[in-house]
């Protein structure tokens, strides 16, 4: 990963630099106009949030059942990124919805379940920080619950009637909109990979420092 880190930084920076140009060249959606272009940031942020939530849940399961401490460190890093990218989605969504639907928020299945999922991972981080001894196992259970919410949040728009567009919208994009969306999605995923690798490395160094302090104390 160390060898790939610098090229990945350059690649992600290039994609983010070109993204505004690609979004500008993409045509306006017929009914929403300019505000629809928030889509190119809103949806990729949720894609990354779902990915981070799954990594957090899987890593927590490995930590719980196999006792691997590094998996726990990966889970912490992924949980932080779930909250970060989820916050981007929760901010861009109402900005888009206010113009498209005439309201900032609707307590429908998709929006409410997404907020609940984000709050679960916020609770995970708070438990890790203030829960004291044994909080690692409890927070791992929370992470599994949060991961279990991913398919529920994703499919909610297809099962219940909501103001939010269905998941089929992405697959039905015309190429002039699809390519900018793909570029933005890859840029967000690349940024996530960089941040995750950096945070896991930081947690590894922190664990090594803790072990050093304990050995000096003995």
PDB file of C-alpha atoms in Angstrom:
ATOM      1  CA  UNK A   1       0.000   0.000   0.000  1.00  0.00           C
ATOM      2  CA  UNK A   2       2.907   2.369   0.737  1.00  0.00           C
ATOM      3  CA  UNK A   3       4.129   1.986  -2.857  1.00  0.00           C
ATOM      4  CA  UNK A   4       0.673   2.743  -4.258  1.00  0.00           C
ATOM      5  CA  UNK A   5      -0.124   5.610  -1.894  1.00  0.00           C
ATOM      6  CA  UNK A   6       1.594   8.445  -3.803  1.00  0.00           C
ATOM      7  CA  UNK A   7       0.269   7.438  -7.270  1.00  0.00           C
ATOM      8  CA  UNK A   8      -3.203   7.098  -5.767  1.00  0.00           C
ATOM      9  CA  UNK A   9      -2.942  10.588  -4.247  1.00  0.00           C
ATOM     10  CA  UNK A  10      -2.023  12.019  -7.659  1.00  0.00           C
ATOM     11  CA  UNK A  11      -4.817  10.090  -9.394  1.00  0.00           C
ATOM     12  CA  UNK A  12      -7.489  11.124  -6.882  1.00  0.00           C
ATOM     13  CA  UNK A  13      -6.335  14.756  -6.963  1.00  0.00           C
ATOM     14  CA  UNK A  14      -6.534  14.724 -10.770  1.00  0.00           C
ATOM     15  CA  UNK A  15     -10.045  13.253 -10.713  1.00  0.00           C
ATOM     16  CA  UNK A  16     -11.280  15.846  -8.221  1.00  0.00           C
ATOM     17  CA  UNK A  17      -9.632  18.612 -10.264  1.00  0.00           C
ATOM     18  CA  UNK A  18     -11.382  17.464 -13.439  1.00  0.00           C
ATOM     19  CA  UNK A  19     -14.720  16.649 -11.773  1.00  0.00           C
ATOM     20  CA  UNK A  20     -16.090  20.259 -11.853  1.00  0.00           C
ATOM     21  CA  UNK A  21     -15.348  20.429 -15.582  1.00  0.00           C
ATOM     22  CA  UNK A  22     -17.087  17.122 -16.248  1.00  0.00           C
ATOM     23  CA  UNK A  23     -20.087  18.167 -14.130  1.00  0.00           C
ATOM     24  CA  UNK A  24     -20.270  21.512 -15.930  1.00  0.00           C
ATOM     25  CA  UNK A  25     -20.306  19.773 -19.314  1.00  0.00           C
ATOM     26  CA  UNK A  26     -23.002  17.312 -18.235  1.00  0.00           C
ATOM     27  CA  UNK A  27     -26.482  18.329 -19.463  1.00  0.00           C
ATOM     28  CA  UNK A  28     -29.143  19.732 -17.150  1.00  0.00           C
ATOM     29  CA  UNK A  29     -31.836  17.341 -15.965  1.00  0.00           C
ATOM     30  CA  UNK A  30     -35.120  18.268 -17.668  1.00  0.00           C
ATOM     31  CA  UNK A  31     -37.217  18.931 -14.532  1.00  0.00           C
ATOM     32  CA  UNK A  32     -34.734  20.011 -11.831  1.00  0.00           C
ATOM     33  CA  UNK A  33     -32.198  21.937 -13.879  1.00  0.00           C
ATOM     34  CA  UNK A  34     -28.941  23.096 -12.282  1.00  0.00           C
ATOM     35  CA  UNK A  35     -29.689  21.866  -8.739  1.00  0.00           C
ATOM     36  CA  UNK A  36     -29.679  18.265  -9.977  1.00  0.00           C
ATOM     37  CA  UNK A  37     -25.900  18.493 -10.310  1.00  0.00           C
ATOM     38  CA  UNK A  38     -25.626  18.074  -6.535  1.00  0.00           C
ATOM     39  CA  UNK A  39     -26.340  14.455  -7.474  1.00  0.00           C
ATOM     40  CA  UNK A  40     -22.702  14.061  -8.588  1.00  0.00           C
ATOM     41  CA  UNK A  41     -21.522  14.629  -5.006  1.00  0.00           C
ATOM     42  CA  UNK A  42     -24.522  13.376  -3.040  1.00  0.00           C
ATOM     43  CA  UNK A  43     -24.734   9.836  -4.410  1.00  0.00           C
ATOM     44  CA  UNK A  44     -20.966   9.090  -4.368  1.00  0.00           C
ATOM     45  CA  UNK A  45     -20.828  10.194  -0.720  1.00  0.00           C
ATOM     46  CA  UNK A  46     -23.521   7.628   0.125  1.00  0.00           C
ATOM     47  CA  UNK A  47     -21.731   4.942  -1.898  1.00  0.00           C
ATOM     48  CA  UNK A  48     -18.634   5.537   0.215  1.00  0.00           C
ATOM     49  CA  UNK A  49     -20.682   5.637   3.424  1.00  0.00           C
ATOM     50  CA  UNK A  50     -22.221   2.231   2.642  1.00  0.00           C
ATOM     51  CA  UNK A  51     -18.773   0.845   1.784  1.00  0.00           C
ATOM     52  CA  UNK A  52     -17.240   2.198   4.996  1.00  0.00           C
ATOM     53  CA  UNK A  53     -20.131   0.849   7.075  1.00  0.00           C
ATOM     54  CA  UNK A  54     -19.654  -2.640   5.612  1.00  0.00           C
ATOM     55  CA  UNK A  55     -15.893  -2.544   6.232  1.00  0.00           C
ATOM     56  CA  UNK A  56     -16.540  -1.415   9.795  1.00  0.00           C
ATOM     57  CA  UNK A  57     -19.059  -4.211  10.372  1.00  0.00           C
ATOM     58  CA  UNK A  58     -16.932  -6.958   8.830  1.00  0.00           C
ATOM     59  CA  UNK A  59     -13.819  -5.814  10.714  1.00  0.00           C
ATOM     60  CA  UNK A  60     -15.811  -5.705  13.947  1.00  0.00           C
ATOM     61  CA  UNK A  61     -17.018  -9.258  13.363  1.00  0.00           C
ATOM     62  CA  UNK A  62     -13.423 -10.422  12.803  1.00  0.00           C
ATOM     63  CA  UNK A  63     -12.393  -8.674  16.016  1.00  0.00           C
ATOM     64  CA  UNK A  64     -15.268 -10.186  18.006  1.00  0.00           C
ATOM     65  CA  UNK A  65     -14.933 -13.769  16.821  1.00  0.00           C
ATOM     66  CA  UNK A  66     -11.213 -14.029  15.993  1.00  0.00           C
ATOM     67  CA  UNK A  67      -9.821 -11.521  18.481  1.00  0.00           C
ATOM     68  CA  UNK A  68      -7.655  -9.714  15.927  1.00  0.00           C
ATOM     69  CA  UNK A  69      -6.832  -6.300  17.324  1.00  0.00           C
ATOM     70  CA  UNK A  70      -5.842  -4.849  13.971  1.00  0.00           C
ATOM     71  CA  UNK A  71      -9.338  -5.574  12.675  1.00  0.00           C
ATOM     72  CA  UNK A  72     -10.646  -3.447  15.520  1.00  0.00           C
ATOM     73  CA  UNK A  73      -8.370  -0.599  14.436  1.00  0.00           C
ATOM     74  CA  UNK A  74      -9.682  -0.907  10.875  1.00  0.00           C
ATOM     75  CA  UNK A  75     -13.236  -0.799  12.249  1.00  0.00           C
ATOM     76  CA  UNK A  76     -12.556   2.441  14.149  1.00  0.00           C
ATOM     77  CA  UNK A  77     -11.080   4.090  11.055  1.00  0.00           C
ATOM     78  CA  UNK A  78     -13.999   2.925   8.879  1.00  0.00           C
ATOM     79  CA  UNK A  79     -16.558   4.141  11.426  1.00  0.00           C
ATOM     80  CA  UNK A  80     -15.060   7.634  11.380  1.00  0.00           C
ATOM     81  CA  UNK A  81     -15.275   7.707   7.586  1.00  0.00           C
ATOM     82  CA  UNK A  82     -18.846   6.397   7.673  1.00  0.00           C
ATOM     83  CA  UNK A  83     -19.767   9.396   9.799  1.00  0.00           C
ATOM     84  CA  UNK A  84     -17.764  11.822   7.628  1.00  0.00           C
ATOM     85  CA  UNK A  85     -19.163  10.785   4.257  1.00  0.00           C
ATOM     86  CA  UNK A  86     -22.618  10.240   5.747  1.00  0.00           C
ATOM     87  CA  UNK A  87     -22.552  13.845   6.930  1.00  0.00           C
ATOM     88  CA  UNK A  88     -21.751  14.987   3.393  1.00  0.00           C
ATOM     89  CA  UNK A  89     -24.799  13.061   2.185  1.00  0.00           C
ATOM     90  CA  UNK A  90     -27.007  14.460   4.938  1.00  0.00           C
ATOM     91  CA  UNK A  91     -25.967  18.016   4.031  1.00  0.00           C
ATOM     92  CA  UNK A  92     -26.157  17.750   0.238  1.00  0.00           C
ATOM     93  CA  UNK A  93     -29.444  15.830   0.340  1.00  0.00           C
ATOM     94  CA  UNK A  94     -31.546  18.606   1.941  1.00  0.00           C
ATOM     95  CA  UNK A  95     -29.872  21.217  -0.282  1.00  0.00           C
ATOM     96  CA  UNK A  96     -31.029  19.219  -3.296  1.00  0.00           C
ATOM     97  CA  UNK A  97     -34.403  18.323  -1.784  1.00  0.00           C
ATOM     98  CA  UNK A  98     -35.304  21.912  -0.898  1.00  0.00           C
ATOM     99  CA  UNK A  99     -35.131  22.900  -4.552  1.00  0.00           C
ATOM    100  CA  UNK A 100     -36.473  19.655  -6.021  1.00  0.00           C
ATOM    101  CA  UNK A 101     -39.278  18.835  -3.533  1.00  0.00           C
ATOM    102  CA  UNK A 102     -39.911  22.217  -1.896  1.00  0.00           C
ATOM    103  CA  UNK A 103     -38.940  20.944   1.583  1.00  0.00           C
ATOM    104  CA  UNK A 104     -35.639  20.507   3.407  1.00  0.00           C
ATOM    105  CA  UNK A 105     -36.590  17.157   4.967  1.00  0.00           C
ATOM    106  CA  UNK A 106     -39.229  14.447   4.844  1.00  0.00           C
ATOM    107  CA  UNK A 107     -39.558  11.746   7.492  1.00  0.00           C
ATOM    108  CA  UNK A 108     -39.939   9.023   4.872  1.00  0.00           C
ATOM    109  CA  UNK A 109     -38.325   5.572   4.850  1.00  0.00           C
ATOM    110  CA  UNK A 110     -35.105   6.467   3.000  1.00  0.00           C
ATOM    111  CA  UNK A 111     -34.249   9.710   4.756  1.00  0.00           C
ATOM    112  CA  UNK A 112     -35.179   8.488   8.223  1.00  0.00           C
ATOM    113  CA  UNK A 113     -33.360   5.145   7.913  1.00  0.00           C
ATOM    114  CA  UNK A 114     -30.259   6.895   6.559  1.00  0.00           C
ATOM    115  CA  UNK A 115     -30.266   9.289   9.510  1.00  0.00           C
ATOM    116  CA  UNK A 116     -30.702   6.402  11.960  1.00  0.00           C
ATOM    117  CA  UNK A 117     -27.810   4.543  10.368  1.00  0.00           C
ATOM    118  CA  UNK A 118     -25.593   7.623  10.633  1.00  0.00           C
ATOM    119  CA  UNK A 119     -26.555   8.042  14.284  1.00  0.00           C
ATOM    120  CA  UNK A 120     -25.645   4.391  14.968  1.00  0.00           C
ATOM    121  CA  UNK A 121     -22.092   5.037  13.818  1.00  0.00           C
ATOM    122  CA  UNK A 122     -21.967   8.282  15.754  1.00  0.00           C
ATOM    123  CA  UNK A 123     -22.955   6.227  18.810  1.00  0.00           C
ATOM    124  CA  UNK A 124     -20.157   3.767  17.935  1.00  0.00           C
ATOM    125  CA  UNK A 125     -17.558   6.540  18.041  1.00  0.00           C
ATOM    126  CA  UNK A 126     -18.940   8.046  21.247  1.00  0.00           C
ATOM    127  CA  UNK A 127     -18.933   4.621  22.897  1.00  0.00           C
ATOM    128  CA  UNK A 128     -15.322   4.054  21.843  1.00  0.00           C
ATOM    129  CA  UNK A 129     -14.275   7.412  23.268  1.00  0.00           C
ATOM    130  CA  UNK A 130     -16.230   7.476  26.517  1.00  0.00           C
ATOM    131  CA  UNK A 131     -17.251   3.855  27.140  1.00  0.00           C
ATOM    132  CA  UNK A 132     -14.184   2.863  29.118  1.00  0.00           C
ATOM    133  CA  UNK A 133     -12.918  -0.707  29.466  1.00  0.00           C
ATOM    134  CA  UNK A 134     -14.797  -3.242  27.376  1.00  0.00           C
ATOM    135  CA  UNK A 135     -16.243  -0.641  25.021  1.00  0.00           C
ATOM    136  CA  UNK A 136     -14.490  -2.324  22.068  1.00  0.00           C
ATOM    137  CA  UNK A 137     -16.816  -5.345  22.189  1.00  0.00           C
ATOM    138  CA  UNK A 138     -19.948  -3.272  22.745  1.00  0.00           C
ATOM    139  CA  UNK A 139     -19.101  -0.930  19.901  1.00  0.00           C
ATOM    140  CA  UNK A 140     -18.429  -3.941  17.662  1.00  0.00           C
ATOM    141  CA  UNK A 141     -22.032  -5.027  18.219  1.00  0.00           C
ATOM    142  CA  UNK A 142     -23.166  -1.534  17.257  1.00  0.00           C
ATOM    143  CA  UNK A 143     -21.068  -1.734  14.095  1.00  0.00           C
ATOM    144  CA  UNK A 144     -22.755  -5.013  13.108  1.00  0.00           C
ATOM    145  CA  UNK A 145     -26.154  -3.423  13.663  1.00  0.00           C
ATOM    146  CA  UNK A 146     -25.108  -0.439  11.554  1.00  0.00           C
ATOM    147  CA  UNK A 147     -23.896  -2.694   8.747  1.00  0.00           C
ATOM    148  CA  UNK A 148     -27.188  -4.608   8.855  1.00  0.00           C
ATOM    149  CA  UNK A 149     -28.937  -1.326   8.103  1.00  0.00           C
ATOM    150  CA  UNK A 150     -27.095  -0.842   4.793  1.00  0.00           C
ATOM    151  CA  UNK A 151     -29.362  -3.035   2.616  1.00  0.00           C
ATOM    152  CA  UNK A 152     -32.425  -1.697   4.436  1.00  0.00           C
ATOM    153  CA  UNK A 153     -31.464   1.915   3.663  1.00  0.00           C
ATOM    154  CA  UNK A 154     -30.550   1.069   0.077  1.00  0.00           C
ATOM    155  CA  UNK A 155     -33.741  -0.839  -0.771  1.00  0.00           C
ATOM    156  CA  UNK A 156     -36.141   1.350   1.203  1.00  0.00           C
ATOM    157  CA  UNK A 157     -36.949   3.535  -1.809  1.00  0.00           C
ATOM    158  CA  UNK A 158     -37.889   0.450  -3.844  1.00  0.00           C
ATOM    159  CA  UNK A 159     -40.137  -1.033  -1.145  1.00  0.00           C
ATOM    160  CA  UNK A 160     -41.911   2.023   0.295  1.00  0.00           C
ATOM    161  CA  UNK A 161     -43.345   5.070  -1.338  1.00  0.00           C
ATOM    162  CA  UNK A 162     -40.940   7.952  -0.696  1.00  0.00           C
ATOM    163  CA  UNK A 163     -40.086  11.343  -2.174  1.00  0.00           C
ATOM    164  CA  UNK A 164     -36.571  10.065  -2.810  1.00  0.00           C
ATOM    165  CA  UNK A 165     -35.784   8.704  -6.309  1.00  0.00           C
ATOM    166  CA  UNK A 166     -35.510   4.939  -6.703  1.00  0.00           C
ATOM    167  CA  UNK A 167     -32.154   3.163  -6.994  1.00  0.00           C
ATOM    168  CA  UNK A 168     -32.848   2.448 -10.681  1.00  0.00           C
ATOM    169  CA  UNK A 169     -32.188   6.117 -11.495  1.00  0.00           C
ATOM    170  CA  UNK A 170     -28.419   5.582 -11.521  1.00  0.00           C
ATOM    171  CA  UNK A 171     -28.604   2.673 -13.981  1.00  0.00           C
ATOM    172  CA  UNK A 172     -30.886   4.661 -16.302  1.00  0.00           C
ATOM    173  CA  UNK A 173     -28.555   7.648 -16.668  1.00  0.00           C
ATOM    174  CA  UNK A 174     -27.717   8.609 -20.235  1.00  0.00           C
ATOM    175  CA  UNK A 175     -23.969   8.450 -21.072  1.00  0.00           C
ATOM    176  CA  UNK A 176     -23.532  12.240 -20.936  1.00  0.00           C
ATOM    177  CA  UNK A 177     -24.547  12.084 -17.253  1.00  0.00           C
ATOM    178  CA  UNK A 178     -23.236   8.606 -16.508  1.00  0.00           C
ATOM    179  CA  UNK A 179     -19.569   9.320 -17.245  1.00  0.00           C
ATOM    180  CA  UNK A 180     -19.331  12.364 -14.916  1.00  0.00           C
ATOM    181  CA  UNK A 181     -21.126  10.348 -12.245  1.00  0.00           C
ATOM    182  CA  UNK A 182     -18.664   7.462 -12.662  1.00  0.00           C
ATOM    183  CA  UNK A 183     -15.735   9.885 -12.439  1.00  0.00           C
ATOM    184  CA  UNK A 184     -17.066  11.452  -9.231  1.00  0.00           C
ATOM    185  CA  UNK A 185     -17.792   8.031  -7.725  1.00  0.00           C
ATOM    186  CA  UNK A 186     -14.260   6.810  -8.457  1.00  0.00           C
ATOM    187  CA  UNK A 187     -12.828  10.032  -7.005  1.00  0.00           C
ATOM    188  CA  UNK A 188     -14.808   9.594  -3.786  1.00  0.00           C
ATOM    189  CA  UNK A 189     -13.873   5.911  -3.509  1.00  0.00           C
ATOM    190  CA  UNK A 190     -10.209   6.779  -4.097  1.00  0.00           C
ATOM    191  CA  UNK A 191     -10.349   9.480  -1.437  1.00  0.00           C
ATOM    192  CA  UNK A 192     -11.935   6.993   0.944  1.00  0.00           C
ATOM    193  CA  UNK A 193      -9.174   4.448   0.289  1.00  0.00           C
ATOM    194  CA  UNK A 194      -6.504   7.069   1.018  1.00  0.00           C
ATOM    195  CA  UNK A 195      -8.175   8.251   4.209  1.00  0.00           C
ATOM    196  CA  UNK A 196      -8.797   4.717   5.419  1.00  0.00           C
ATOM    197  CA  UNK A 197      -5.187   3.686   4.823  1.00  0.00           C
ATOM    198  CA  UNK A 198      -3.938   6.806   6.614  1.00  0.00           C
ATOM    199  CA  UNK A 199      -6.239   6.331   9.607  1.00  0.00           C
ATOM    200  CA  UNK A 200      -5.413   2.636   9.977  1.00  0.00           C
ATOM    201  CA  UNK A 201      -1.717   3.468   9.852  1.00  0.00           C
ATOM    202  CA  UNK A 202      -2.228   6.081  12.554  1.00  0.00           C
ATOM    203  CA  UNK A 203      -4.109   3.566  14.723  1.00  0.00           C
ATOM    204  CA  UNK A 204      -1.296   1.030  14.201  1.00  0.00           C
ATOM    205  CA  UNK A 205       1.288   3.566  15.367  1.00  0.00           C
ATOM    206  CA  UNK A 206      -0.890   4.473  18.348  1.00  0.00           C
ATOM    207  CA  UNK A 207      -1.147   0.794  19.324  1.00  0.00           C
ATOM    208  CA  UNK A 208       2.630   0.398  19.039  1.00  0.00           C
ATOM    209  CA  UNK A 209       3.118   3.456  21.248  1.00  0.00           C
ATOM    210  CA  UNK A 210       0.701   2.064  23.843  1.00  0.00           C
ATOM    211  CA  UNK A 211       2.609  -1.233  23.909  1.00  0.00           C
ATOM    212  CA  UNK A 212       5.867   0.664  24.345  1.00  0.00           C
ATOM    213  CA  UNK A 213       4.469   2.604  27.302  1.00  0.00           C
ATOM    214  CA  UNK A 214       3.262  -0.651  28.895  1.00  0.00           C
ATOM    215  CA  UNK A 215       6.641  -2.322  28.411  1.00  0.00           C
ATOM    216  CA  UNK A 216       8.429   0.669  29.969  1.00  0.00           C
ATOM    217  CA  UNK A 217       6.000   0.610  32.884  1.00  0.00           C
ATOM    218  CA  UNK A 218       6.763  -3.065  33.518  1.00  0.00           C
TER     219      UNK A 218
END
